[in-house]
XYZ file of C-alpha atoms in Angstrom:
314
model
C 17.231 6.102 22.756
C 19.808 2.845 23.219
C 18.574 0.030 21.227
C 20.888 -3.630 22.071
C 21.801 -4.402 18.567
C 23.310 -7.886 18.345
C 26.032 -7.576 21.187
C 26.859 -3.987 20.427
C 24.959 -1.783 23.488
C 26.294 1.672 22.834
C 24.272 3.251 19.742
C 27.134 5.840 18.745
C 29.628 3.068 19.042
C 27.479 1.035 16.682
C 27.564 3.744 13.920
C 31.939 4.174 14.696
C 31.492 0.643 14.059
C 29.762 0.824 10.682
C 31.752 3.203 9.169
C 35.227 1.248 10.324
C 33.145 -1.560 8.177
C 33.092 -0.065 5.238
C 36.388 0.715 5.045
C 37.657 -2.347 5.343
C 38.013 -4.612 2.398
C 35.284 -7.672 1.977
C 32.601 -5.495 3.423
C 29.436 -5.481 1.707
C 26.972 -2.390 1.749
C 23.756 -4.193 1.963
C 25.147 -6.144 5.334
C 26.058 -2.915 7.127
C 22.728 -2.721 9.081
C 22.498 -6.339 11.023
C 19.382 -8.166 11.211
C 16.857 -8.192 13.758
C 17.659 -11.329 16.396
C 14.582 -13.198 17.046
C 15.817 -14.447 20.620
C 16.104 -11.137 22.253
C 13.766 -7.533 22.019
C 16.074 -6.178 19.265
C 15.168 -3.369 17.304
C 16.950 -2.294 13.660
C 18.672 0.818 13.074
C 15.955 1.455 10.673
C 13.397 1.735 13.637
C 15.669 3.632 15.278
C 15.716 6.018 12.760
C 12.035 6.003 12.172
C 11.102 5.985 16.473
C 13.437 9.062 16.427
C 11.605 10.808 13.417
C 8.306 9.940 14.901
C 8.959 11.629 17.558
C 9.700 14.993 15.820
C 6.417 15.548 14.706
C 3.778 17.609 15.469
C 1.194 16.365 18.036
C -1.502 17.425 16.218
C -0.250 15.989 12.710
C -2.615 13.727 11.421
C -1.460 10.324 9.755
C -3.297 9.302 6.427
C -1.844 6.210 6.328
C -4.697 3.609 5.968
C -2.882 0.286 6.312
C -4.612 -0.196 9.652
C -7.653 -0.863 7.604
C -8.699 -4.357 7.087
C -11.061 -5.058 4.395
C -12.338 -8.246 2.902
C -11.015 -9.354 -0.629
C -14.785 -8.695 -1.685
C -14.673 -4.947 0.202
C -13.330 -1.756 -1.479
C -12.440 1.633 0.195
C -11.859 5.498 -1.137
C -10.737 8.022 1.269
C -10.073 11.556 0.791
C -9.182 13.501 3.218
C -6.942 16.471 4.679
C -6.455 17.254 0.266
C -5.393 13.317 -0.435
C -7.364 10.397 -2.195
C -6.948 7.043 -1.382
C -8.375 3.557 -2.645
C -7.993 0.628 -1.245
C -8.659 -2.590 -3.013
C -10.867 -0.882 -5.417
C -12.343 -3.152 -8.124
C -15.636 -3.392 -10.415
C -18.482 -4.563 -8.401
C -22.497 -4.487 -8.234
C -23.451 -1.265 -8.061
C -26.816 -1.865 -6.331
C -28.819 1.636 -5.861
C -25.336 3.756 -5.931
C -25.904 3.544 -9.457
C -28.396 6.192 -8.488
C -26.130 8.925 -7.944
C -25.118 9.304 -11.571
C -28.634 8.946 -12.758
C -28.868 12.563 -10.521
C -26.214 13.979 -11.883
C -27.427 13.967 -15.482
C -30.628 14.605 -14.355
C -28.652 17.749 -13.032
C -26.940 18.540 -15.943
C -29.961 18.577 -18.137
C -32.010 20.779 -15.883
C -28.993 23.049 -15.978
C -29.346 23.180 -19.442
C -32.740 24.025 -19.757
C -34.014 20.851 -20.843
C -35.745 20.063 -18.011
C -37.269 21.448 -14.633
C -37.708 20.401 -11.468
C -41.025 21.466 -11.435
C -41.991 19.449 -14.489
C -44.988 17.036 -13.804
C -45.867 13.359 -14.183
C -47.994 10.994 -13.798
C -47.623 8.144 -12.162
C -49.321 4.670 -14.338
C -49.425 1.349 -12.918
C -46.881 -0.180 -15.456
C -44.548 2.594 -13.842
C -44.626 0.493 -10.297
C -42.016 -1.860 -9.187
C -41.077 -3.585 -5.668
C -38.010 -3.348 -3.212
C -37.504 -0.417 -1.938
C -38.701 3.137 -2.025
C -42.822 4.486 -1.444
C -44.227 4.917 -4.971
C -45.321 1.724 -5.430
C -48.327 2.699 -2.617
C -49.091 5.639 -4.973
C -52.492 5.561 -6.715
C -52.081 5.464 -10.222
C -52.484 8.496 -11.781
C -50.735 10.522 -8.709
C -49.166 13.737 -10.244
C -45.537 14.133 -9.274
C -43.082 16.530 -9.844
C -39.325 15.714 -11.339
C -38.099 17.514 -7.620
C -40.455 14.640 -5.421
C -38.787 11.540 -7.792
C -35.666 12.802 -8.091
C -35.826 13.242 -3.923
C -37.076 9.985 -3.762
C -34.797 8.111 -5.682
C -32.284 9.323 -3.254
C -33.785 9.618 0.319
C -35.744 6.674 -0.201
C -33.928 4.832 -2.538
C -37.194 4.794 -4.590
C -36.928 2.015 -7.536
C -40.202 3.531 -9.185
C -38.569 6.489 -8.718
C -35.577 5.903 -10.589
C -37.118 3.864 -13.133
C -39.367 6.637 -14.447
C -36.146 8.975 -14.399
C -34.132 6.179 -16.630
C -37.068 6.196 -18.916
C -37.328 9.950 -19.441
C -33.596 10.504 -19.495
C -32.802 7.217 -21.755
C -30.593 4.366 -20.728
C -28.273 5.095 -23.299
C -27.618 8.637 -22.408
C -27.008 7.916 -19.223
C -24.115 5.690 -20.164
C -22.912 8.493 -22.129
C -22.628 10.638 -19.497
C -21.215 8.001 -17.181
C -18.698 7.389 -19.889
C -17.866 11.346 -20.442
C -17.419 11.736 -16.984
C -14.722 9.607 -16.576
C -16.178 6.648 -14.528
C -14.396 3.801 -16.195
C -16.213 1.144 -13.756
C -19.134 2.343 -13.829
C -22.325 1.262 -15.837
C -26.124 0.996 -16.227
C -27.271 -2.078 -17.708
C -30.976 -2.825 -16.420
C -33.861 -1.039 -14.564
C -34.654 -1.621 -11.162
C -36.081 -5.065 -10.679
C -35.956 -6.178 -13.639
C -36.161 -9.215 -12.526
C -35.674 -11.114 -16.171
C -32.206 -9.436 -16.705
C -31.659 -10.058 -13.273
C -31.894 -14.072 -14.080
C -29.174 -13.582 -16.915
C -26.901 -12.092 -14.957
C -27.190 -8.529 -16.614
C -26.279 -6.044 -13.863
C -25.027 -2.441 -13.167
C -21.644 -1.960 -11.805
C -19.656 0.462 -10.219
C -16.384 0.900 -8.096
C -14.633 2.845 -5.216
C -12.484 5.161 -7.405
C -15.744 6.270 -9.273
C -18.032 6.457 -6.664
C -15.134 8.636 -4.643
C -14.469 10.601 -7.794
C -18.411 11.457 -8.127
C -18.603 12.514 -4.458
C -15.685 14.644 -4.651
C -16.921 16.734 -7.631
C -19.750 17.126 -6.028
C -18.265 18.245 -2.643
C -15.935 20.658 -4.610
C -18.919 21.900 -6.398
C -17.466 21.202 -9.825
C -20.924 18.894 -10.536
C -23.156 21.079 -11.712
C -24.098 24.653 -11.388
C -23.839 26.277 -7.662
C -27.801 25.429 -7.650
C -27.682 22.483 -8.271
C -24.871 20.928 -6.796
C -26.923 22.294 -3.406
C -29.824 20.653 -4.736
C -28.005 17.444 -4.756
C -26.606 17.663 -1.652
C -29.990 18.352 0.335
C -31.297 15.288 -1.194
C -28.058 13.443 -0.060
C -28.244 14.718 3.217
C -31.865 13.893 3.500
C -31.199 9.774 3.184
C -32.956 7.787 5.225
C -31.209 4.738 5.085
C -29.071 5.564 8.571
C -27.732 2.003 10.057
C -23.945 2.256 8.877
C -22.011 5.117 8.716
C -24.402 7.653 10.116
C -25.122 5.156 12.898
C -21.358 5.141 13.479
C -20.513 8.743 13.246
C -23.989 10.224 14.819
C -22.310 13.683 15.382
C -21.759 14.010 11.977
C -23.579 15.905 8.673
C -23.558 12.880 6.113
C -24.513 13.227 2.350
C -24.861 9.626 1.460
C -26.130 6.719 -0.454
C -26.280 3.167 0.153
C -26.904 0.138 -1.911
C -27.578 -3.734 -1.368
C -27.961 -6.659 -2.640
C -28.123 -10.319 -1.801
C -24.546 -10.584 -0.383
C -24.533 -6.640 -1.534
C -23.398 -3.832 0.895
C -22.811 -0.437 -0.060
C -22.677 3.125 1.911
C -20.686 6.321 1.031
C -20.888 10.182 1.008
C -19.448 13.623 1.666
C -18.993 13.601 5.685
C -19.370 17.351 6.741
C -17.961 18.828 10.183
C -20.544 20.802 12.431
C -20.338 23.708 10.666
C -20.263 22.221 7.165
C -17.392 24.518 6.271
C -14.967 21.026 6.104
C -15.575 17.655 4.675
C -14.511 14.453 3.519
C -15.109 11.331 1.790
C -15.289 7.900 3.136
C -17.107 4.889 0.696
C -17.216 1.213 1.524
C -18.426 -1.156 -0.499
C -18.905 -4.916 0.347
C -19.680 -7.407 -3.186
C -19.979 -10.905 -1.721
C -20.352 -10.763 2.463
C -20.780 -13.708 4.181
C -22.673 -12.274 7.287
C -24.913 -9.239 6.266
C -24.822 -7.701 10.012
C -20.651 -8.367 10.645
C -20.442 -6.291 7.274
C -22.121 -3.116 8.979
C -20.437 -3.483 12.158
C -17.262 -3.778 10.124
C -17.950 -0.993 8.185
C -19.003 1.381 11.385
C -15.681 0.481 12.849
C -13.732 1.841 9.818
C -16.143 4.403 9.963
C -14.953 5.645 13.337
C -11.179 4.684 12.923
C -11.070 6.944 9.350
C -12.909 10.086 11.528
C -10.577 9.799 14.342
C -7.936 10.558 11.650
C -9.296 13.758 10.317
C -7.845 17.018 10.456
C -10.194 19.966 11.050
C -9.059 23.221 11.519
């Protein structure tokens, strides 16, 4: 590799050259390597350095570096893959219907201790029934559901009757416990699902990359829950039905996922499992404050793709 460093074309003879420089009096360390020229295609020693090192490694040696990512100052990343975690710009924003997952979790953690089951009935009453999305609000009134159909719901569909009833039986206030026990230091749930009179004062629930990562990767190491239910939780994952981001961009793929949104609110992330589900990782992008709703999806599917590309199965 010859590099034309300002005037001096022979690459040994530019290293003979440094080290006569520093033995010579009135030379300074930090001017030893000389600056890039500007008028010609010159390249640093530095670069030399790093070409050379490049091109030691393995051709199947995967780079995690995730600089080639560009995000929005209202968009927030976590990887992990290949063992490492990474956030990008990760902040406190509105957490939309990804506030769901953590309702599931202590759902989850109270059926595995006995307290409740999903087989445990209810029944559905009109005051229970609230718009956006999700089915339940077609129900009749008086429909008998089990804990197993909501707690689906609230997930595949992103059902807000669904969750709603779950907040109610599991208490608002626990669930903040929990959120706070965990660990989730962004995270919290301050109203129900369309309530539309909190809503007007601003009162919302919040959440961020590094928690929403951290939740999926508990789950993916099977550290949420018992071995039952951390399957449980996956299947309903799995089973989401909201498809236009990340699954549309990665159709080849087993995704456990939610998404969220809002006006100017755009929110998918999940567990990402190889063919065979044997291998995984975690990808979750999160948009607080987009200017075009559509050029945040088709951003997000092109991350989507670049972060799979990098991934390094066995």
């Amino acid at each position: 590799m010859i590099s034309k460093l300002q005037g001096v074309k022979p690459f040994l003879g530019l290293c003979v050259g440094m080290i006569i420089c520093l033995g010579i009096s009135g030379c300074n360390q930090s001017d030893s390597l000389p600056a890039a020229s500007n008028s010609d295609s010159t390249i640093s020693m530095q670069n030399n350095i790093d070409n050379m090192t490049n091109t030691t490694l393995p051709t199947n040696k995967k780079n995690n570096s995730w600089g080639d990512l560009h995000l929005n100052p209202s968009e927030s990343a976590y990887i992990y893959m290949n063992g490492e975690s990474n956030t990008i710009q990760s902040h406190r924003v509105k957490a939309a219907s990804m506030i769901k997952v953590y309702i599931l979790s202590y759902l989850f953690e109270k059926i595995d201790k006995g307290e409740i089951s999903l087989q445990d009935v209810y029944v559905l009453k009109p005051s229970d029934k609230v718009g956006g999305s999700g089915v339940l609000y077609g129900y009749e009134s008086g429909s008998v559901l089990s804990i197993d159909t909501i707690a689906r719901l609230m997930i595949t569909e992103s059902d807000n009757t669904a969750t709603n009833i779950l907040i109610n039986k599991l208490g608002l206030e626990n669930i903040n416990s929990y959120i706070a026990t965990q660990g989730y230091k962004d995270t919290q749930l301050n109203r129900k699902m369309m309530d539309l009179n909190a809503m007007d004062k601003g009162i919302e629930n919040y959440t961020s990359a590094q928690d929403l990562g951290n939740w999926f990767l508990k789950l993916a190491k099977g550290e949420m829950a018992s071995d039952l239910s951390n399957k449980q939780m996956i299947d309903y994952l799995v089973g989401q039905t909201d498809t236009e981001c990340i699954s549309a961009a990665l159709p080849n793929r087993i995704i456990a996922h939610k998404t969220g949104e809002l006006a100017g609110v755009y929110h998918d992330g999940g567990i990402i499992y190889n063919t065979n589900r044997n291998d995984y990782y975690i990808l979750i992008l999160l948009s607080d404050g987009y200017d075009s709703r559509a050029g945040t999806i088709e951003s997000f599917r092109s991350i989507a793709k670049q972060v799979d590309i990098k991934v390094n199965w066995k």
